[in-house]
Amino acid sequence: MPKRRDILAIVLIVLPWTLLITVWHQSAIAPFLAIRKACHHLVKEIFIIPERLAVHHHRLSDEGGEGRREAGGQDSKEYCASDKDIVEVVRTEYVYTRPPPWSDVLPTIHIITPTYSRPVQKAELTRIANTFLHVPNLHWILIEDSQRRTPLVTSLLRETGLNYTHLNVETPKNFKVRGDTRDPRIPRGTMQRNLALRWLRETFKNNNSQPGIVYFADDDNSYSLELFEEMRSTRKVSVWPVAFVGGLRYESPKVNAAGKVYGWKTVFDPHRPFAIDMAGFAINLKLILAKPQAYFKLRGVKGGYQESSLLRELVTLNDLEPKAANCTKILVWHTRTEKPVLVNEGKKGFTDPNMEI
Amino acid sequence: MKLKLKTVFVLYFMVSLMGLIYALMQLGQHCDCAEHDLPKDRAISRLQEELYRLQGQIRQLEKAKQPEKKQPPKSSLSTIFVITPTYARLVQKAELTRLSQTFLHVPQLHWILVEDSPRKTPLVSNFLMKCGLTYTHLNVPTAKERKLQEGDPSWLKPRGVEQRNEGLRWLREDRKTEPGDDGQQGVVYFADDDNTYSLQLFEEMRSTQRVSIWPVGLVGGMKFESPVVEGGKVVRFHTGWRPSRPFPMDMAGFAVSLRLVLANPDACFDGEAPMGFLESSLLKGLVTVDELEPKADNCTKVLVWHTRTEKPKMKREEALQVQGLGSDPAVEV
């Protein structure tokens, strides 16, 4: 009998503790991870449509092999096959010029794009609009460098079907780039970006709880769709590598083992406070609203310091969040479009000036 | 064996102490998750509900469809086969990325990407796998003497000839395996990887019966090159450069119906043709100027632009590489 009593006592003592530990483990850790994972999964499954469709739309090429790969390059998710069907159905509803349905869960990405009139303008805006049409919860703020809103841009924006805001402000002549020399002392698009920041602050000052991310996108760069999903989780300012800037294959922030940015992997003036291109960072809207004095510096900005002039008022190096797999993947390319050679137009213009190009 | 009470108590305290420490450690780690969890949790469960609901709908639809069709349902739209030659250079991935983003909006599009390379490169293979389009990946290298060298201007030798011909050859081979009228329905379009295409263009070309044409922006040294249409027929061509060519237009300015391509198995691009005559070398074997179908509102709208991307400046990269400090080549650009 003493044996049983002792054993009973031990069991009674140990049992509640084991219960506590197992329950605590499950409730505290798992939901947190599960939410992260589930959210991640759902966003990637439902919204990054092209990636999933790779499974369905494979054609057997001559050399075999390629055709039958089942989601080869993906970190495969454990959803059952019917999820893939859903993605396909959702996709076929996206007949062209219709952006993905607005979600109440995802933060809005506000894209600020300055633009100016030149022969390739319509082409650039067309193809960047084709890119943006894939991104859910996107709000495009397009600012023209002109005295009045041009009909070309107005009708283009309307036809795309995107959620947009059309602004304009003309850069005074003494600030404009002379000819086509890339004089780094005169930063292009500064006034337009500042106007967009001011518009954001005026529009969202009351509705402080609406989550949003601000990204400065030039109209001639190339963006992968993955980039927009990476920037959605920005808390303050997130950064990533950009290809073809600074005379290098790519420029990138230096990230240490703890996942913090401690420097910049660039050749051109790596000691700038933020040696990063305009396309290499995104800011949380809350931060923009919290610091209403932060704007791009207009005058007296050295070449390459424009980004720093805004970022140093918002955040320190320590607060930067590295994205794109700890800054090891290229998701945005700083491409530039050649100026078209219009020799045959001659002095009077050979082609019909009424035709919009 | 009798257990002493003291031992039991000691054991109890040890266990409880360890438990407390463990709990405190866990508490210290994720302190900021409590507030965010609940709304996120709700959002997740709502999304999941929607997901399951849609899944259920799909299953119902599938069940309804099942008895009728065994094959995948054929769309009533004719397929557009886009043949794009490409070659390895710095901006290749960027160009292909944004081109694919345009193509993803076009239903019933089959992308035939032909690399100028003796082997299929992993960059393009991986890219195509993830792009989400229906595609065919081919490759054929251009002979050395036909290839442009470093300092050559872009107009010196015709580019992409072998690749486009390879695309045509594959298409003809592939269609042999799909007999019947449906297999012959389609339009073939030659799209370069650096041009810009509006989505309306693809809808205009879908109704091509033989060869359709339209204006192209920013080409031929002008704002746009265009056929001149009178009475629904092309009467002449508005171009500033060599208008005496049989078909003075750019590669991006026309589309050929699949039927015509299959009916003329020998029609292909002639690499020996003089500069600017590449398009004519194909079209003269297929159609006469009179038979051309003008699109884009009787050739009054520009729906495609012959944009070119600058070669990125690599001076610093080259300087670094000489020192052995070039950027990590493992990072794919």
XYZ file of C-alpha atoms in Angstrom:
690
model
C 0.000 0.000 0.000
C 2.714 2.524 0.691
C 4.032 1.869 -2.777
C 0.763 2.745 -4.421
C 0.366 5.857 -2.343
C 3.779 7.087 -3.268
C 3.311 6.418 -6.884
C -0.033 8.115 -6.794
C 1.524 11.122 -5.139
C 4.227 11.355 -7.760
C 1.759 11.030 -10.571
C -0.462 13.697 -9.087
C 2.466 16.052 -8.818
C 3.997 15.460 -12.219
C 0.786 15.313 -14.207
C -0.305 18.939 -13.959
C 3.141 20.118 -14.934
C 3.354 17.952 -18.016
C -0.093 19.096 -18.975
C 0.867 22.689 -18.495
C 3.994 22.343 -20.562
C 2.323 20.592 -23.460
C -0.629 22.943 -23.513
C 1.587 25.976 -23.269
C 3.766 24.699 -26.040
C 0.895 24.168 -28.371
C -0.994 27.346 -27.623
C 1.856 29.802 -27.448
C 4.140 28.759 -30.229
C 2.046 26.970 -32.753
C -0.639 29.600 -33.409
C 2.005 32.232 -33.934
C 3.851 30.128 -36.422
C 0.683 28.797 -37.900
C -0.633 32.278 -38.516
C 2.564 33.308 -40.186
C 2.638 30.195 -42.282
C -1.036 30.177 -43.106
C -1.053 33.827 -44.036
C 2.004 33.334 -46.127
C 0.521 30.318 -47.796
C -2.791 31.906 -48.485
C -1.254 35.028 -49.910
C 1.095 33.097 -52.092
C -1.513 30.608 -53.162
C -4.280 33.000 -53.948
C -2.446 36.023 -55.117
C 0.796 34.967 -56.688
C -1.072 33.274 -59.414
C 1.565 32.858 -62.119
C 3.783 30.773 -59.853
C 1.113 28.202 -59.173
C -0.055 28.006 -62.719
C 3.318 26.742 -63.762
C 2.079 23.387 -62.614
C -0.819 23.356 -65.046
C 0.386 25.074 -68.120
C 3.288 22.943 -69.118
C 3.714 21.863 -72.659
C 5.836 18.888 -73.454
C 8.729 20.329 -75.332
C 10.814 18.243 -77.686
C 13.436 17.439 -75.157
C 10.992 15.906 -72.655
C 11.991 16.466 -69.077
C 10.749 20.018 -68.767
C 7.142 19.292 -69.377
C 6.308 17.027 -66.528
C 7.983 18.744 -63.682
C 5.457 19.203 -60.929
C 6.098 22.538 -59.222
C 9.770 21.738 -59.345
C 11.330 24.959 -58.268
C 8.789 25.792 -55.616
C 8.998 25.356 -51.895
C 6.084 22.987 -52.170
C 3.100 23.652 -50.013
C 1.087 20.834 -48.587
C -2.245 21.874 -50.005
C -4.291 19.330 -51.826
C -4.782 19.421 -55.572
C -8.084 21.238 -55.424
C -6.335 24.392 -54.272
C -4.490 24.520 -57.530
C -7.799 24.323 -59.306
C -9.032 27.266 -57.364
C -6.071 29.297 -58.393
C -6.709 28.434 -61.997
C -10.347 29.450 -61.858
C -9.478 32.703 -60.170
C -6.959 33.396 -62.861
C -9.295 32.900 -65.787
C -11.507 35.548 -64.291
C -8.709 38.018 -64.689
C -9.489 38.876 -68.243
C -7.099 41.538 -69.327
C -7.239 45.074 -67.940
C -8.830 43.952 -64.752
C -6.679 43.953 -61.629
C -7.070 41.235 -58.981
C -10.006 41.671 -56.579
C -9.368 43.977 -53.627
C -8.609 42.170 -50.399
C -9.444 43.479 -46.943
C -6.503 41.722 -45.411
C -3.518 42.762 -47.482
C -1.852 46.107 -46.907
C -2.173 48.473 -49.857
C 0.948 49.196 -51.863
C 1.051 52.838 -52.917
C 3.345 53.136 -55.906
C 4.684 56.600 -56.622
C 5.795 57.042 -60.210
C 6.968 60.341 -61.643
C 6.708 60.563 -65.407
C 7.425 63.085 -68.119
C 6.552 63.492 -71.740
C 8.849 61.886 -74.240
C 8.362 59.534 -77.223
C 8.644 56.333 -75.190
C 6.346 57.545 -72.398
C 3.220 55.730 -73.523
C 5.159 52.531 -74.162
C 6.776 52.627 -70.726
C 3.528 53.350 -68.933
C 1.760 50.604 -70.903
C 4.175 47.908 -69.945
C 4.487 48.966 -66.350
C 0.695 48.996 -66.132
C 0.701 45.441 -67.470
C 2.958 44.524 -64.576
C 0.863 46.315 -61.961
C -2.314 44.651 -63.145
C -1.071 41.444 -61.523
C -0.574 42.950 -58.081
C -3.518 42.908 -55.661
C -4.263 45.940 -53.492
C -2.151 48.272 -55.559
C -2.716 52.003 -55.714
C -0.783 53.786 -58.430
C 0.079 57.423 -57.859
C 1.282 58.808 -61.182
C 2.666 62.327 -61.177
C 3.352 64.086 -64.426
C 6.092 66.648 -64.828
C 3.853 69.044 -66.671
C 1.750 72.117 -66.247
C -1.462 70.279 -66.952
C -2.522 66.665 -66.911
C -2.002 65.384 -70.408
C -4.806 63.545 -72.220
C -2.383 60.753 -73.137
C -1.795 59.812 -69.533
C -5.373 60.484 -68.480
C -6.860 58.091 -71.008
C -4.138 55.505 -70.489
C -4.822 55.395 -66.759
C -8.522 55.124 -67.306
C -8.198 52.259 -69.762
C -5.942 50.158 -67.585
C -8.589 49.713 -64.937
C -6.061 50.130 -62.160
C -6.754 51.931 -58.916
C -4.912 55.206 -59.501
C -4.406 58.824 -58.552
C -3.285 61.235 -61.253
C -1.323 64.280 -60.118
C 0.937 66.778 -61.799
C 3.504 69.388 -60.914
C 5.914 71.067 -63.250
C 9.568 71.223 -62.346
C 10.718 74.804 -62.835
C 12.982 75.209 -65.835
C 16.137 75.912 -63.863
C 15.823 72.540 -62.151
C 15.150 70.537 -65.255
C 17.882 68.429 -66.783
C 19.529 70.346 -69.572
C 19.321 68.443 -72.827
C 19.784 64.847 -71.909
C 22.925 65.109 -69.836
C 22.613 63.056 -66.747
C 23.789 65.773 -64.434
C 23.602 64.204 -61.005
C 23.237 67.519 -59.254
C 19.712 67.947 -60.568
C 17.683 65.036 -59.299
C 14.832 64.166 -61.616
C 11.390 63.524 -60.352
C 12.029 65.020 -56.908
C 9.217 67.528 -56.929
C 6.831 64.927 -58.247
C 7.694 62.441 -55.522
C 7.376 65.105 -52.867
C 3.960 66.034 -54.179
C 2.902 62.415 -53.889
C 4.146 62.254 -50.301
C 2.198 65.379 -49.507
C -0.910 63.928 -51.124
C -0.574 60.775 -49.050
C -0.228 62.762 -45.871
C -3.275 64.860 -46.700
C -5.415 61.930 -47.732
C -4.616 59.543 -44.931
C -4.224 61.820 -41.965
C -7.515 60.767 -40.407
C -7.519 57.126 -41.275
C -4.387 56.224 -39.461
C -5.117 52.549 -39.056
C -5.231 51.625 -42.744
C -2.043 49.682 -43.457
C -0.044 50.730 -46.480
C 3.384 50.537 -48.017
C 4.931 53.300 -50.106
C 7.239 52.399 -52.986
C 8.926 54.685 -55.483
C 8.828 53.016 -58.890
C 10.293 54.620 -61.979
C 8.483 53.989 -65.219
C 11.414 52.398 -67.019
C 12.499 49.796 -64.468
C 11.567 46.110 -64.511
C 9.830 44.567 -61.506
C 9.156 40.960 -60.683
C 5.819 40.196 -59.053
C 7.565 38.593 -56.117
C 8.961 41.981 -55.142
C 5.551 43.372 -54.277
C 4.764 40.482 -51.991
C 8.103 40.881 -50.256
C 7.512 44.544 -49.536
C 4.037 44.023 -48.160
C 5.401 42.920 -44.805
C 7.420 46.102 -44.267
C 7.208 47.405 -40.721
C 9.343 50.509 -41.085
C 11.665 50.499 -44.097
C 12.652 47.390 -46.010
C 15.524 47.067 -48.460
C 16.691 44.654 -51.160
C 19.229 44.482 -53.984
C 18.752 46.321 -57.275
C 20.374 45.208 -60.539
C 22.253 47.472 -62.949
C 22.872 50.412 -60.651
C 26.096 52.061 -59.604
C 27.922 50.622 -62.584
C 27.650 47.127 -61.154
C 25.694 43.984 -61.922
C 23.786 44.781 -58.774
C 24.030 46.859 -55.630
C 22.913 45.379 -52.391
C 22.791 46.077 -48.651
C 25.223 44.139 -46.509
C 23.354 41.899 -44.121
C 24.992 40.237 -41.121
C 24.194 36.880 -39.604
C 21.629 38.452 -37.258
C 19.648 39.697 -40.243
C 20.536 43.351 -39.770
C 21.881 45.758 -42.359
C 25.306 47.024 -41.457
C 26.622 48.461 -44.684
C 26.266 48.752 -48.420
C 27.871 46.617 -51.074
C 28.516 49.325 -53.643
C 31.499 50.951 -55.294
C 30.043 54.401 -55.831
C 30.377 56.182 -52.494
C 29.539 53.323 -50.134
C 29.741 55.710 -47.199
C 26.531 57.435 -48.045
C 24.074 57.074 -45.144
C 21.838 55.040 -47.442
C 23.722 53.883 -50.487
C 20.671 52.496 -52.203
C 18.688 53.204 -55.334
C 15.163 54.588 -55.359
C 13.891 51.183 -56.402
C 15.618 49.373 -53.579
C 13.479 50.273 -50.575
C 9.886 50.591 -49.420
C 8.466 52.544 -46.500
C 5.510 51.757 -44.279
C 2.806 54.388 -44.657
C 2.576 54.815 -40.884
C 6.143 56.018 -40.820
C 5.473 58.534 -43.576
C 2.480 59.870 -41.671
C 4.332 59.897 -38.372
C 7.120 62.071 -39.747
C 5.333 64.773 -41.748
C 8.507 66.801 -42.293
C 10.321 64.081 -44.197
C 10.658 64.925 -47.896
C 13.259 64.497 -50.588
C 15.721 67.354 -50.450
C 15.365 69.535 -53.493
C 18.435 71.716 -53.575
C 22.052 71.059 -52.873
C 21.842 67.305 -53.030
C 25.002 65.538 -54.176
C 24.696 62.857 -56.821
C 23.451 59.621 -55.276
C 22.350 61.222 -52.027
C 18.746 61.802 -52.906
C 17.511 58.607 -51.319
C 19.518 59.357 -48.183
C 17.968 62.801 -47.920
C 14.597 61.183 -47.288
C 15.585 58.031 -45.460
C 17.797 59.633 -42.849
C 14.772 61.547 -41.534
C 12.740 58.381 -41.223
C 14.894 55.550 -40.013
C 18.340 54.449 -38.884
C 20.462 51.703 -40.392
C 19.526 49.414 -37.563
C 15.818 49.580 -38.324
C 16.143 48.451 -41.929
C 14.492 45.158 -42.780
C 16.296 43.121 -45.421
C 14.026 41.285 -47.862
C 14.595 39.060 -50.923
C 16.019 36.175 -48.927
C 18.316 38.354 -46.820
C 19.241 40.412 -49.869
C 20.487 37.542 -51.991
C 17.912 37.617 -54.807
C 17.401 40.185 -57.513
C 13.757 41.132 -57.859
C 14.060 44.533 -59.515
C 16.223 45.663 -62.433
C 17.145 49.261 -63.088
C 16.700 49.005 -66.846
C 16.814 52.127 -68.981
C 15.138 52.480 -72.345
C 17.167 53.819 -75.233
C 16.161 57.117 -76.612
C 14.680 56.266 -79.997
C 16.525 57.618 -82.982
C 14.094 59.836 -84.836
C 16.378 60.951 -87.680
C 13.892 60.349 -90.415
C 11.350 62.688 -88.939
C 13.327 65.597 -90.266
C 12.702 69.185 -89.306
C 9.023 69.386 -90.085
C 8.088 65.937 -88.832
C 7.325 63.248 -91.348
C 4.651 61.424 -89.450
C 1.178 62.545 -88.555
C 1.505 64.505 -85.312
C -2.037 63.649 -84.335
C -1.299 59.986 -83.961
C -0.596 59.231 -80.346
C 2.495 57.118 -79.674
C 10.230 0.456 -1.479
C 9.061 3.260 0.620
C 9.672 6.730 -0.760
C 10.495 9.398 1.736
C 8.238 12.407 1.778
C 11.279 14.638 1.674
C 12.372 13.105 -1.627
C 8.963 13.593 -3.065
C 8.858 17.213 -2.115
C 12.326 17.830 -3.434
C 11.350 16.227 -6.683
C 8.226 18.296 -6.826
C 10.057 21.515 -6.329
C 12.676 20.652 -8.905
C 10.063 19.864 -11.492
C 8.048 22.973 -10.745
C 11.125 25.135 -10.815
C 12.169 23.793 -14.182
C 8.669 24.274 -15.487
C 8.584 27.857 -14.316
C 11.908 28.692 -15.889
C 10.807 27.139 -19.146
C 7.586 29.100 -19.103
C 9.403 32.319 -18.359
C 11.769 31.768 -21.261
C 8.906 31.185 -23.628
C 7.122 34.241 -22.332
C 10.157 36.417 -22.871
C 10.548 35.522 -26.563
C 7.371 36.355 -28.417
C 6.017 39.173 -26.382
C 4.555 41.256 -29.193
C 2.388 38.639 -30.789
C -0.570 38.716 -28.478
C -2.316 41.774 -29.922
C -1.708 40.898 -33.531
C -2.669 37.307 -33.297
C -6.365 37.711 -32.758
C -7.291 39.843 -35.773
C -4.882 37.896 -37.938
C -6.400 34.723 -36.703
C -9.817 35.932 -37.644
C -8.611 37.019 -41.050
C -6.996 33.669 -41.647
C -10.099 31.767 -40.688
C -12.216 33.983 -42.900
C -9.928 33.447 -45.852
C -9.881 29.760 -45.211
C -13.648 29.679 -45.171
C -13.706 31.425 -48.516
C -11.159 28.997 -49.831
C -13.219 26.005 -48.775
C -16.336 27.532 -50.194
C -14.692 28.103 -53.545
C -13.256 24.630 -53.433
C -16.728 23.281 -52.927
C -17.992 25.298 -55.874
C -15.213 24.022 -58.052
C -15.981 20.455 -57.145
C -19.598 20.978 -58.067
C -18.643 22.508 -61.390
C -16.201 19.723 -62.105
C -18.872 17.138 -61.425
C -21.210 18.879 -63.806
C -18.594 19.069 -66.509
C -17.204 15.573 -66.101
C -19.770 13.523 -68.023
C -19.625 15.862 -71.031
C -15.982 16.283 -71.743
C -12.999 14.079 -71.316
C -10.474 16.486 -72.812
C -9.743 19.888 -71.350
C -12.401 22.246 -72.680
C -11.272 23.916 -75.877
C -11.583 27.651 -75.773
C -13.392 29.353 -78.585
C -10.509 31.773 -78.973
C -7.816 30.898 -81.464
C -4.378 30.457 -79.963
C -1.731 33.082 -80.517
C 1.693 31.512 -80.987
C 4.323 34.063 -80.067
C 7.816 33.273 -81.322
C 10.490 35.152 -79.386
C 14.190 34.777 -80.060
C 16.373 35.632 -77.093
C 20.055 35.633 -76.243
C 22.058 35.836 -73.072
C 23.007 39.292 -71.944
C 22.718 41.250 -68.724
C 19.204 42.518 -69.226
C 17.817 39.209 -70.522
C 16.048 38.158 -67.335
C 14.610 41.632 -66.803
C 13.268 41.750 -70.366
C 11.771 38.281 -70.217
C 10.206 39.054 -66.833
C 8.337 42.081 -67.985
C 7.420 40.506 -71.288
C 5.899 37.545 -69.484
C 3.934 39.917 -67.258
C 2.293 41.314 -70.391
C 1.641 37.863 -71.868
C -0.001 36.630 -68.677
C -2.943 38.907 -69.419
C -3.571 37.366 -72.839
C -5.782 34.273 -72.911
C -4.892 31.375 -75.177
C -1.308 32.424 -75.747
C 1.466 29.944 -76.401
C 4.962 31.333 -76.005
C 7.699 29.783 -78.106
C 10.972 31.050 -76.680
C 14.033 30.205 -78.742
C 17.450 30.765 -77.238
C 20.471 31.683 -79.317
C 22.615 29.114 -77.582
C 23.971 25.621 -78.147
C 22.308 24.481 -74.922
C 19.264 25.517 -72.953
C 20.449 27.835 -70.217
C 19.294 27.272 -66.616
C 18.337 30.943 -66.283
C 15.741 30.682 -69.032
C 14.626 27.181 -68.069
C 13.957 28.165 -64.464
C 12.341 31.378 -65.504
C 9.928 29.631 -67.851
C 9.008 27.077 -65.219
C 7.893 29.806 -62.874
C 6.356 32.241 -65.322
C 2.951 30.585 -65.471
C 2.522 30.698 -69.226
C 2.017 27.910 -71.710
C 5.417 27.694 -73.310
C 7.822 25.805 -75.482
C 11.528 26.187 -74.848
C 13.759 25.736 -77.865
C 17.320 26.639 -78.696
C 19.486 26.942 -81.770
C 22.868 28.681 -81.928
C 23.625 31.269 -84.588
C 26.674 30.479 -86.691
C 29.711 32.539 -85.666
C 30.044 34.441 -88.894
C 26.415 35.535 -88.725
C 26.672 36.750 -85.146
C 27.128 40.370 -84.168
C 30.455 41.048 -82.499
C 31.034 43.360 -79.537
C 31.536 46.623 -81.330
C 29.132 46.043 -84.212
C 26.141 48.310 -84.635
C 22.892 46.484 -84.192
C 21.840 46.766 -87.793
C 24.951 45.156 -89.252
C 23.728 41.584 -89.344
C 20.199 40.266 -89.146
C 19.401 38.902 -85.704
C 17.205 36.095 -84.559
C 16.835 34.546 -88.013
C 17.768 30.981 -87.134
C 15.766 31.195 -83.949
C 12.571 32.345 -85.636
C 12.962 29.720 -88.318
C 13.419 27.112 -85.617
C 10.220 28.326 -84.014
C 8.389 27.929 -87.319
C 9.859 24.496 -87.833
C 8.742 23.332 -84.390
C 5.288 24.719 -84.942
C 4.914 22.855 -88.214
C 6.168 19.621 -86.620
C 3.875 20.017 -83.653
C 0.794 20.670 -85.706
C 1.296 17.480 -87.659
C 0.429 15.601 -84.482
C -2.851 17.467 -84.153
C -4.800 16.813 -87.295
C -8.212 18.259 -87.915
C -9.408 21.756 -88.392
C -9.017 22.828 -84.768
C -5.311 22.202 -84.849
C -4.886 24.600 -87.728
C -6.575 27.505 -85.962
C -4.171 30.077 -84.698
C -2.071 33.110 -85.313
C 1.717 33.327 -85.377
C 3.376 36.507 -84.135
C 7.063 37.319 -83.940
C 7.709 39.266 -80.741
C 11.136 40.501 -79.767
C 11.931 40.464 -76.085
C 12.618 44.180 -75.757
C 9.535 45.606 -77.473
C 6.443 46.869 -75.696
C 3.042 45.393 -76.481
C -0.354 46.680 -75.473
C -2.933 44.061 -74.603
C -5.311 45.269 -77.276
C -2.832 44.233 -79.951
C -3.336 40.560 -79.226
C -7.075 40.825 -79.532
C -6.695 42.604 -82.848
C -4.474 39.912 -84.302
C -6.639 37.000 -83.256
C -8.933 37.455 -86.229
C -6.149 37.161 -88.806
C -7.211 35.203 -91.859
C -3.980 35.446 -93.820
C -1.601 38.219 -92.787
C -2.662 41.210 -90.755
C -0.659 44.376 -90.223
C -0.681 47.497 -88.072
C 1.518 50.487 -87.231
C 4.607 50.126 -85.082
C 5.835 52.991 -82.903
C 9.403 54.287 -82.566
C 10.875 52.392 -85.502
C 12.533 53.194 -88.802
C 13.926 56.407 -87.404
C 10.445 57.802 -86.953
C 7.744 58.137 -84.354
C 5.893 55.331 -86.043
C 5.836 53.366 -89.282
C 2.494 52.470 -90.671
C 0.677 51.063 -93.681
C -1.638 53.520 -95.368
C -5.149 52.189 -95.700
C -7.762 53.302 -98.164
C -11.061 51.541 -98.575
C -10.043 48.850 -96.147
C -6.990 47.873 -98.196
C -3.332 48.726 -97.864
C -2.337 50.986 -100.708
C 1.166 51.980 -99.645
C 3.450 52.202 -96.677
C 4.325 55.262 -94.655
C 7.944 54.850 -93.751
C 11.010 57.021 -93.928
C 13.482 54.300 -94.751
C 13.645 52.359 -97.992
C 9.940 52.450 -98.823
C 10.680 50.492 -101.975
C 10.957 47.257 -100.032
C 8.193 44.746 -100.892
C 7.018 44.853 -97.237
C 8.555 47.857 -95.529
C 7.502 47.000 -92.002
C 8.997 45.812 -88.767
C 8.861 42.299 -87.390
C 6.427 43.492 -84.748
C 4.042 44.931 -87.292
C 2.385 41.836 -88.683
C 0.949 38.459 -87.753
C 0.462 35.399 -89.922
C -2.371 32.938 -89.586
C -1.265 29.455 -88.639
C -3.088 28.016 -91.586
C -0.942 30.012 -93.977
C 2.233 28.991 -92.189
C 1.297 25.327 -92.426
C 0.173 25.629 -96.037
C 3.574 26.971 -97.040
C 6.040 24.660 -95.346
C 9.021 26.246 -97.045
C 8.326 29.831 -96.060
C 10.941 31.069 -93.617
C 13.232 34.017 -92.970
C 16.191 34.429 -95.261
C 19.330 35.312 -93.324
C 21.119 36.389 -96.466
C 18.582 39.067 -97.270
C 19.881 42.649 -97.285
C 19.294 44.841 -94.259
C 15.632 45.592 -93.675
C 14.430 42.917 -96.066
C 14.101 40.217 -93.460
C 10.367 40.612 -93.027
C 9.838 40.754 -96.771
C 11.799 37.550 -97.237
C 9.109 35.717 -95.307
C 6.049 37.595 -96.387
C 6.639 37.637 -100.103
C 6.215 33.890 -100.171
C 2.947 34.068 -98.278
C 0.859 36.989 -99.350
C 0.561 40.004 -101.655
C 0.160 43.572 -100.468
C -3.404 43.541 -101.639
C -4.302 40.628 -99.371
C -3.017 42.275 -96.211
C -5.597 42.805 -93.484
C -5.209 46.162 -91.736
C -5.908 46.184 -88.008
C -5.714 48.785 -85.221
C -8.623 50.823 -86.501
C -7.503 50.812 -90.135
C -3.929 51.402 -89.018
C -4.596 54.600 -87.138
C -3.537 53.469 -83.665
C -0.146 52.483 -82.341
C -0.456 49.340 -80.235
C 3.149 48.155 -80.249
C 6.377 50.085 -79.744
C 9.830 49.100 -80.880
C 11.523 50.033 -77.604
C 15.161 49.109 -77.022
C 16.801 48.732 -73.658
C 20.116 50.408 -72.927
C 23.083 48.253 -72.233
C 23.787 48.811 -68.527
C 27.096 50.437 -67.723
C 29.430 47.927 -66.193
C 32.582 50.013 -65.836
C 32.848 49.569 -62.083
C 31.965 45.920 -62.264
C 34.693 45.334 -64.806
C 37.179 47.240 -62.669
C 36.249 45.151 -59.655
C 36.501 41.915 -61.546
C 40.029 42.759 -62.576
C 40.813 43.000 -58.882
C 38.998 39.760 -58.241
C 36.289 41.533 -56.231
C 33.429 41.270 -58.676
C 29.887 40.785 -57.438
C 28.870 37.283 -56.532
C 28.263 35.427 -59.792
C 25.980 33.003 -57.989
C 23.361 35.738 -57.693
C 21.302 35.555 -60.862
C 20.668 38.896 -62.476
